[in-house]
């Protein structure tokens, strides 16, 4: 039997208007094997830090999952079904307050293995994971879609999402909804894309019963105005979470969490920004500090570097460079 964990208590307080910064939910997104294939763990490096031309094995990725679950620093661990089964077999969730979540669909816009060129095309809906196989290891999963402002394309995506909701309800599997930005420019005449995307999200869920609605959203941080608009629309039913995207500076990572929470997001689901940090547990602690202790992203970045030095870890970027805000979506809210 799958029991309620810390995430459920936090969601209940958020929905009831009792949110405090300690209720902010952090998820470690380690479902990248469904996007990157054998490249998911990153390149193998030699003693001098140079790529060997080989990729690290999946075990490296799964070892990082196990370490993070044991640390109890995150509320959710999002993985592929095969990794969720691996973690369950090894008893990682037994006695843990971390919620297991599984990626439930893998449309073509996440097919990013080496040499793939699918990201330049609209998404083809696709699902690998069987819900009856998911339920024994998790009752929560992620479903993703993308809006392209194309009638036929978006109808296909929404039809697939509707069918999924029916199957998920029948299987007793809850979900949260990820909405990507397209990976190429999409016109939104008379508006900007972020506004178009907010309306598309709210509209697609308006007719969905409370029994079938997503637990929360996972969306791109499209800046303060777009985040605040979506978060304020229906906060009891539409909890906004942000996705992390590609690795960048430590300041970017911490400033994104800081701004997102300020403008109404209540969940952060970061993958590469955690896994490829010099110290994954330390970066999550820093994320907690900017939310729960109201530490600035600048001070938290400096403290993170101090921690690396004390641990004998070499930073990937010098402090001055790592203190830069490089993500354009963050500059208007900094």
Coordinates of N, CA and C in Angstrom, one line a residue, residues 141-324:
X141 N 2.5 10.4 -11.1 CA 3.4 10.5 -12.2 C 3.3 11.8 -12.9
X142 N 4.1 12.0 -13.9 CA 4.2 13.2 -14.7 C 3.6 12.9 -16.1
X143 N 2.7 13.8 -16.6 CA 2.3 13.8 -18.0 C 2.7 15.1 -18.5
X144 N 3.2 15.1 -19.8 CA 3.7 16.3 -20.4 C 3.0 16.6 -21.7
X145 N 2.8 17.9 -22.0 CA 2.3 18.3 -23.3 C 2.9 19.6 -23.7
X146 N 2.7 20.0 -24.9 CA 3.2 21.3 -25.4 C 2.2 21.9 -26.3
X147 N 1.9 23.2 -26.2 CA 1.0 23.9 -27.1 C 1.8 24.6 -28.2
X148 N 1.3 24.4 -29.5 CA 2.0 25.0 -30.6 C 1.1 26.1 -31.4
X149 N 0.0 26.4 -30.9 CA -0.9 27.3 -31.6 C -1.3 26.8 -33.0
X150 N -1.4 25.5 -33.1 CA -1.7 24.8 -34.3 C -2.9 23.9 -34.0
X151 N -4.0 24.1 -34.6 CA -5.3 23.5 -34.3 C -5.2 22.0 -34.3
X152 N -4.7 21.4 -35.4 CA -4.7 19.9 -35.5 C -3.7 19.3 -34.5
X153 N -2.5 20.0 -34.4 CA -1.5 19.5 -33.5 C -2.0 19.5 -32.0
X154 N -2.5 20.6 -31.6 CA -2.9 20.8 -30.2 C -4.1 19.9 -29.9
X155 N -5.0 19.7 -30.9 CA -6.2 18.8 -30.6 C -5.6 17.4 -30.4
X156 N -4.7 16.9 -31.2 CA -4.1 15.6 -31.0 C -3.5 15.4 -29.6
X157 N -2.8 16.5 -29.2 CA -2.2 16.4 -27.9 C -3.2 16.4 -26.8
X158 N -4.3 17.2 -26.9 CA -5.3 17.2 -25.9 C -6.2 15.9 -25.9
X159 N -6.4 15.3 -27.1 CA -7.1 14.1 -27.1 C -6.3 13.0 -26.4
X160 N -4.9 13.0 -26.6 CA -4.1 12.0 -26.0 C -4.1 12.2 -24.4
X161 N -4.1 13.5 -24.0 CA -4.1 13.8 -22.6 C -5.5 13.4 -22.0
X162 N -6.6 13.6 -22.7 CA -7.9 13.1 -22.2 C -7.9 11.6 -22.0
X163 N -7.4 10.9 -23.0 CA -7.4 9.4 -22.9 C -6.6 9.0 -21.7
X164 N -5.4 9.7 -21.6 CA -4.5 9.3 -20.4 C -5.3 9.5 -19.1
X165 N -6.0 10.7 -18.9 CA -6.7 10.9 -17.7 C -7.7 9.8 -17.3
X166 N -8.4 9.4 -18.4 CA -9.4 8.3 -18.1 C -8.7 7.0 -17.6
X167 N -7.6 6.7 -18.2 CA -6.8 5.5 -17.9 C -6.2 5.7 -16.5
X168 N -5.7 6.9 -16.2 CA -5.0 7.1 -14.9 C -6.1 7.0 -13.8
X169 N -7.2 7.6 -14.0 CA -8.3 7.5 -13.0 C -8.7 6.1 -12.7
X170 N -8.8 5.3 -13.8 CA -9.2 3.9 -13.6 C -8.1 3.1 -12.9
X171 N -6.9 3.5 -13.1 CA -5.8 2.8 -12.5 C -5.4 3.3 -11.1
X172 N -6.0 4.4 -10.7 CA -5.7 4.9 -9.4 C -4.4 5.6 -9.3
X173 N -4.0 6.2 -10.4 CA -2.7 6.9 -10.5 C -2.9 8.4 -10.6
X174 N -2.4 9.2 -9.7 CA -2.4 10.6 -9.8 C -1.4 11.2 -10.7
X175 N -1.5 12.4 -11.2 CA -0.5 13.0 -12.0 C -0.3 14.4 -11.8
X176 N 0.9 14.9 -12.2 CA 1.1 16.4 -12.3 C 1.4 16.7 -13.8
X177 N 1.1 17.9 -14.2 CA 1.1 18.2 -15.6 C 2.3 19.1 -16.0
X178 N 3.1 18.6 -16.9 CA 4.2 19.4 -17.4 C 3.8 20.1 -18.7
X179 N 4.0 21.3 -18.8 CA 3.8 22.0 -20.1 C 5.1 22.7 -20.5
X180 N 5.6 22.2 -21.6 CA 6.9 22.7 -22.1 C 6.6 24.0 -22.9
X181 N 7.6 24.8 -23.1 CA 7.6 25.8 -24.2 C 8.1 25.1 -25.5
X182 N 7.5 25.4 -26.6 CA 8.1 24.8 -27.9 C 9.5 25.1 -28.0
X183 N 10.3 24.2 -28.7 CA 11.7 24.4 -28.9 C 12.0 25.2 -30.1
X184 N 11.0 25.8 -30.7 CA 11.2 26.7 -31.8 C 10.1 27.8 -31.7
X185 N 10.3 28.9 -32.3 CA 9.4 30.1 -32.2 C 8.0 29.7 -32.6
X186 N 7.0 30.1 -31.8 CA 5.6 29.9 -32.1 C 4.9 31.2 -32.1
X187 N 4.2 31.6 -33.1 CA 3.6 32.9 -33.2 C 2.3 32.9 -32.3
X188 N 2.1 34.0 -31.6 CA 0.8 34.2 -30.9 C 0.3 35.6 -31.2
X189 N -0.3 35.8 -32.4 CA -0.7 37.1 -32.9 C -1.5 37.9 -31.8
X190 N -1.1 39.1 -31.6 CA -1.8 40.0 -30.7 C -1.5 39.7 -29.2
X191 N -0.5 38.8 -29.0 CA -0.1 38.5 -27.6 C 1.4 38.1 -27.6
X192 N 1.9 37.7 -26.4 CA 3.2 37.1 -26.4 C 3.0 35.6 -26.1
X193 N 4.0 34.8 -26.2 CA 3.8 33.3 -26.0 C 3.5 33.0 -24.6
X194 N 4.1 33.6 -23.6 CA 3.8 33.3 -22.2 C 2.3 33.5 -21.9
X195 N 1.7 34.6 -22.4 CA 0.3 34.8 -22.1 C -0.5 33.8 -22.8
X196 N -0.2 33.5 -24.1 CA -0.9 32.4 -24.9 C -0.8 31.1 -24.1
X197 N 0.3 30.8 -23.6 CA 0.5 29.5 -22.9 C -0.3 29.4 -21.6
X198 N -0.3 30.5 -20.9 CA -1.1 30.6 -19.6 C -2.6 30.3 -19.9
X199 N -3.1 30.9 -21.0 CA -4.5 30.7 -21.3 C -4.7 29.3 -21.8
X200 N -3.8 28.7 -22.5 CA -4.0 27.4 -23.0 C -4.0 26.4 -21.8
X201 N -3.2 26.6 -20.8 CA -3.1 25.7 -19.7 C -4.5 25.8 -18.9
X202 N -4.9 27.1 -18.6 CA -6.1 27.3 -17.8 C -7.3 26.7 -18.6
X203 N -7.4 26.9 -19.9 CA -8.5 26.5 -20.7 C -8.6 25.0 -20.7
X204 N -7.4 24.3 -20.9 CA -7.4 22.9 -21.1 C -7.8 22.1 -19.8
X205 N -7.7 22.8 -18.7 CA -8.1 22.2 -17.4 C -9.5 22.6 -16.9
X206 N -10.1 23.6 -17.5 CA -11.4 24.1 -17.0 C -12.5 23.1 -17.0
X207 N -12.5 22.2 -17.9 CA -13.5 21.2 -18.0 C -13.2 19.9 -17.3
X208 N -12.1 19.8 -16.6 CA -11.6 18.6 -16.0 C -12.1 18.5 -14.5
X209 N -12.7 17.4 -14.1 CA -13.2 17.2 -12.8 C -12.0 17.3 -11.8
X210 N -12.4 17.6 -10.5 CA -11.4 17.6 -9.4 C -10.9 16.2 -9.3
X211 N -11.6 15.2 -9.6 CA -11.1 13.8 -9.5 C -10.0 13.4 -10.5
X212 N -9.9 14.2 -11.6 CA -9.0 13.9 -12.6 C -7.9 15.0 -12.9
X213 N -8.0 16.0 -12.1 CA -7.1 17.2 -12.3 C -5.7 16.8 -11.9
X214 N -4.7 17.5 -12.5 CA -3.3 17.3 -12.0 C -3.1 17.9 -10.6
X215 N -2.2 17.3 -9.9 CA -1.9 17.7 -8.5 C -1.3 19.1 -8.5
X216 N -0.5 19.3 -9.5 CA 0.2 20.6 -9.7 C 0.8 20.7 -11.1
X217 N 1.3 21.8 -11.4 CA 1.9 22.1 -12.8 C 3.4 22.0 -12.7
X218 N 4.0 21.7 -13.8 CA 5.4 21.9 -14.0 C 5.6 22.7 -15.3
X219 N 5.9 23.9 -15.2 CA 6.0 24.8 -16.4 C 7.3 25.5 -16.4
X220 N 7.7 26.1 -17.6 CA 8.9 26.9 -17.8 C 8.6 28.2 -17.0
X221 N 9.7 28.7 -16.4 CA 9.6 30.0 -15.7 C 9.7 31.0 -16.9
X222 N 8.6 31.6 -17.2 CA 8.5 32.6 -18.3 C 8.6 34.0 -17.8
X223 N 9.1 34.2 -16.6 CA 9.3 35.6 -16.0 C 8.2 35.9 -15.0
X224 N 8.4 37.0 -14.3 CA 7.5 37.3 -13.1 C 6.1 37.5 -13.5
X225 N 5.8 38.2 -14.6 CA 4.4 38.5 -14.9 C 3.6 37.3 -15.3
X226 N 4.2 36.4 -16.1 CA 3.5 35.2 -16.5 C 3.3 34.3 -15.3
X227 N 4.3 34.1 -14.5 CA 4.2 33.2 -13.3 C 3.2 33.7 -12.4
X228 N 3.2 35.0 -12.1 CA 2.2 35.6 -11.1 C 0.8 35.5 -11.6
X229 N 0.6 35.7 -12.9 CA -0.7 35.6 -13.5 C -1.3 34.2 -13.4
X230 N -0.5 33.2 -13.7 CA -0.9 31.8 -13.6 C -1.2 31.3 -12.2
X231 N -0.2 31.7 -11.3 CA -0.3 31.3 -9.9 C -1.5 31.9 -9.2
X232 N -1.9 33.1 -9.6 CA -3.0 33.8 -9.0 C -4.4 33.4 -9.5
X233 N -4.4 32.7 -10.6 CA -5.7 32.5 -11.4 C -6.6 31.6 -10.5
X234 N -6.2 30.5 -10.0 CA -7.0 29.6 -9.2 C -6.1 28.8 -8.3
X235 N -5.6 29.5 -7.3 CA -4.5 28.9 -6.4 C -4.9 27.6 -5.7
X236 N -6.2 27.5 -5.4 CA -6.6 26.3 -4.7 C -6.6 25.0 -5.6
X237 N -6.8 25.2 -6.9 CA -6.9 24.1 -7.8 C -5.7 24.0 -8.8
X238 N -5.0 25.1 -8.9 CA -3.9 25.2 -10.0 C -2.6 25.6 -9.3
X239 N -1.9 24.7 -8.7 CA -0.7 25.0 -8.1 C 0.5 25.0 -9.1
X240 N 1.2 26.0 -9.1 CA 2.2 26.2 -10.2 C 3.6 25.7 -9.7
X241 N 4.2 24.9 -10.5 CA 5.6 24.5 -10.2 C 6.4 24.9 -11.5
X242 N 7.7 25.0 -11.3 CA 8.6 25.4 -12.4 C 9.6 24.3 -12.7
X243 N 10.0 24.2 -13.9 CA 11.0 23.2 -14.3 C 12.4 24.0 -14.4
X244 N 13.4 23.3 -14.3 CA 14.7 23.9 -14.2 C 15.4 24.2 -15.5
X245 N 15.3 23.3 -16.5 CA 15.9 23.5 -17.8 C 17.4 23.1 -17.7
X246 N 18.2 23.6 -18.6 CA 19.6 23.3 -18.8 C 20.4 23.8 -17.6
X247 N 21.6 23.2 -17.4 CA 22.5 23.7 -16.4 C 23.0 25.1 -16.8
X248 N 23.2 25.9 -15.9 CA 23.8 27.3 -16.1 C 24.6 27.7 -15.0
X249 N 24.5 28.9 -14.5 CA 25.3 29.3 -13.3 C 24.5 28.9 -12.0
X250 N 25.2 28.8 -10.9 CA 24.6 28.6 -9.7 C 23.6 29.7 -9.3
X251 N 24.0 30.9 -9.6 CA 23.2 32.1 -9.3 C 21.9 31.9 -10.1
X252 N 21.9 31.5 -11.3 CA 20.7 31.3 -12.1 C 19.8 30.3 -11.4
X253 N 20.3 29.2 -11.0 CA 19.5 28.1 -10.3 C 18.8 28.7 -9.1
X254 N 19.6 29.4 -8.2 CA 19.0 29.9 -7.0 C 18.1 31.1 -7.2
X255 N 18.4 31.9 -8.2 CA 17.6 33.1 -8.4 C 16.2 32.6 -9.1
X256 N 16.3 31.6 -9.9 CA 15.0 31.1 -10.4 C 14.1 30.6 -9.4
X257 N 14.6 29.8 -8.4 CA 13.8 29.4 -7.3 C 13.3 30.5 -6.5
X258 N 14.1 31.5 -6.2 CA 13.8 32.7 -5.4 C 12.6 33.4 -6.1
X259 N 12.8 33.8 -7.4 CA 11.8 34.5 -8.1 C 10.5 33.7 -8.2
X260 N 10.6 32.5 -8.6 CA 9.4 31.7 -8.8 C 8.5 31.7 -7.6
X261 N 9.2 31.4 -6.4 CA 8.4 31.4 -5.2 C 7.8 32.8 -4.9
X262 N 8.6 33.8 -5.1 CA 8.1 35.2 -4.9 C 6.8 35.5 -5.7
X263 N 6.8 35.0 -6.9 CA 5.6 35.3 -7.8 C 4.6 34.2 -7.8
X264 N 4.6 33.3 -6.8 CA 3.5 32.4 -6.6 C 3.7 30.9 -6.9
X265 N 4.8 30.5 -7.5 CA 5.1 29.1 -7.6 C 5.3 28.4 -6.3
X266 N 4.9 27.2 -6.2 CA 5.0 26.5 -4.9 C 5.8 25.2 -5.0
X267 N 6.3 24.9 -6.2 CA 7.0 23.7 -6.5 C 8.2 24.0 -7.5
X268 N 9.3 23.4 -7.2 CA 10.4 23.4 -8.2 C 10.9 22.0 -8.5
X269 N 10.9 21.7 -9.8 CA 11.3 20.4 -10.3 C 12.5 20.5 -11.2
X270 N 13.7 20.3 -10.6 CA 15.0 20.5 -11.3 C 15.7 19.2 -11.5
X271 N 16.2 19.0 -12.7 CA 17.0 17.8 -13.1 C 18.4 18.1 -13.2
X272 N 18.8 18.6 -14.4 CA 20.2 18.9 -14.7 C 20.8 19.9 -13.7
X273 N 20.1 20.8 -13.2 CA 20.6 21.8 -12.3 C 21.0 21.2 -11.0
X274 N 20.4 20.1 -10.7 CA 20.8 19.3 -9.5 C 21.9 18.3 -9.8
X275 N 21.7 17.5 -10.8 CA 22.6 16.3 -11.1 C 24.0 16.8 -11.5
X276 N 24.0 17.9 -12.3 CA 25.3 18.3 -12.8 C 26.0 19.4 -11.9
X277 N 25.4 19.7 -10.8 CA 26.0 20.6 -9.8 C 27.2 19.9 -9.2
X278 N 28.2 20.6 -8.8 CA 29.4 20.0 -8.1 C 29.0 19.2 -6.9
X279 N 28.0 19.6 -6.2 CA 27.5 18.9 -5.0 C 26.0 19.0 -5.0
X280 N 25.4 17.9 -5.4 CA 23.9 17.9 -5.6 C 23.2 18.2 -4.3
X281 N 23.6 17.6 -3.2 CA 22.9 17.9 -1.9 C 23.1 19.3 -1.5
X282 N 24.3 19.8 -1.7 CA 24.6 21.2 -1.3 C 23.7 22.2 -2.1
X283 N 23.5 21.9 -3.4 CA 22.7 22.9 -4.2 C 21.2 22.8 -3.8
X284 N 20.7 21.7 -3.4 CA 19.4 21.6 -2.8 C 19.3 22.3 -1.5
X285 N 20.3 22.2 -0.6 CA 20.3 22.9 0.6 C 20.3 24.4 0.3
X286 N 21.0 24.8 -0.7 CA 21.0 26.3 -1.1 C 19.6 26.7 -1.6
X287 N 19.0 25.8 -2.3 CA 17.6 26.2 -2.8 C 16.7 26.3 -1.6
X288 N 16.8 25.5 -0.6 CA 16.0 25.6 0.6 C 16.3 26.9 1.3
X289 N 17.6 27.3 1.4 CA 17.9 28.5 2.1 C 17.4 29.8 1.5
X290 N 17.3 29.8 0.2 CA 16.8 31.1 -0.4 C 15.3 31.2 -0.2
X291 N 14.6 30.0 -0.1 CA 13.2 30.0 0.1 C 12.8 30.1 1.6
X292 N 13.3 29.2 2.4 CA 12.9 29.1 3.8 C 13.6 30.1 4.7
X293 N 14.8 30.5 4.4 CA 15.5 31.5 5.3 C 15.7 32.9 4.6
X294 N 15.1 33.1 3.4 CA 15.1 34.3 2.7 C 16.5 34.9 2.5
X295 N 17.4 33.9 2.2 CA 18.7 34.3 1.8 C 18.7 34.7 0.3
X296 N 19.5 35.8 0.0 CA 19.5 36.2 -1.4 C 20.3 35.2 -2.2
X297 N 20.0 35.1 -3.5 CA 20.6 34.2 -4.4 C 22.1 34.5 -4.5
X298 N 22.5 35.7 -4.4 CA 23.9 36.1 -4.4 C 24.7 35.5 -3.2
X299 N 24.1 35.7 -2.0 CA 24.7 35.2 -0.8 C 24.7 33.7 -0.7
X300 N 23.6 33.1 -1.2 CA 23.6 31.6 -1.2 C 24.6 31.0 -2.2
X301 N 24.9 31.7 -3.3 CA 25.9 31.3 -4.2 C 27.3 31.3 -3.6
X302 N 27.5 32.4 -2.9 CA 28.8 32.6 -2.2 C 29.0 31.5 -1.1
X303 N 27.9 31.2 -0.4 CA 28.0 30.2 0.6 C 28.2 28.8 0.0
X304 N 27.6 28.6 -1.1 CA 27.7 27.3 -1.9 C 29.2 27.1 -2.2
X305 N 29.8 28.2 -2.7 CA 31.3 28.1 -3.1 C 32.1 27.8 -1.9
X306 N 31.8 28.5 -0.8 CA 32.5 28.3 0.5 C 32.4 26.8 0.9
X307 N 31.2 26.2 0.7 CA 31.1 24.8 1.0 C 31.9 23.9 0.1
X308 N 31.9 24.2 -1.2 CA 32.7 23.4 -2.1 C 34.2 23.4 -1.7
X309 N 34.7 24.6 -1.3 CA 36.1 24.7 -0.9 C 36.4 23.9 0.4
X310 N 35.5 23.9 1.3 CA 35.6 23.1 2.6 C 35.6 21.6 2.3
X311 N 34.8 21.3 1.2 CA 34.7 19.8 0.9 C 35.8 19.4 -0.1
X312 N 36.7 20.3 -0.5 CA 37.7 19.9 -1.4 C 37.2 19.7 -2.8
X313 N 36.1 20.3 -3.2 CA 35.5 20.1 -4.5 C 35.9 21.4 -5.4
X314 N 36.3 21.1 -6.6 CA 36.7 22.2 -7.5 C 35.4 22.7 -8.2
X315 N 35.1 24.0 -8.1 CA 33.9 24.6 -8.8 C 34.1 24.5 -10.3
X316 N 33.1 24.4 -11.1 CA 33.1 24.4 -12.5 C 33.4 25.8 -13.1
X317 N 32.9 26.8 -12.3 CA 33.1 28.1 -12.7 C 33.7 28.9 -11.6
X318 N 34.6 29.9 -11.9 CA 35.1 30.8 -10.8 C 33.9 31.5 -10.2
X319 N 34.0 32.0 -8.9 CA 32.9 32.6 -8.2 C 32.3 33.8 -9.0
X320 N 33.2 34.6 -9.5 CA 32.7 35.8 -10.2 C 31.8 35.5 -11.4
X321 N 32.2 34.4 -12.1 CA 31.3 34.0 -13.3 C 30.1 33.3 -12.8
X322 N 30.2 32.5 -11.7 CA 29.0 31.8 -11.2 C 28.0 32.7 -10.5
X323 N 28.4 33.9 -10.2 CA 27.5 34.9 -9.6 C 26.6 35.6 -10.6
X324 N 26.9 35.4 -11.9 CA 26.2 36.1 -13.0 C 24.8 35.5 -13.2

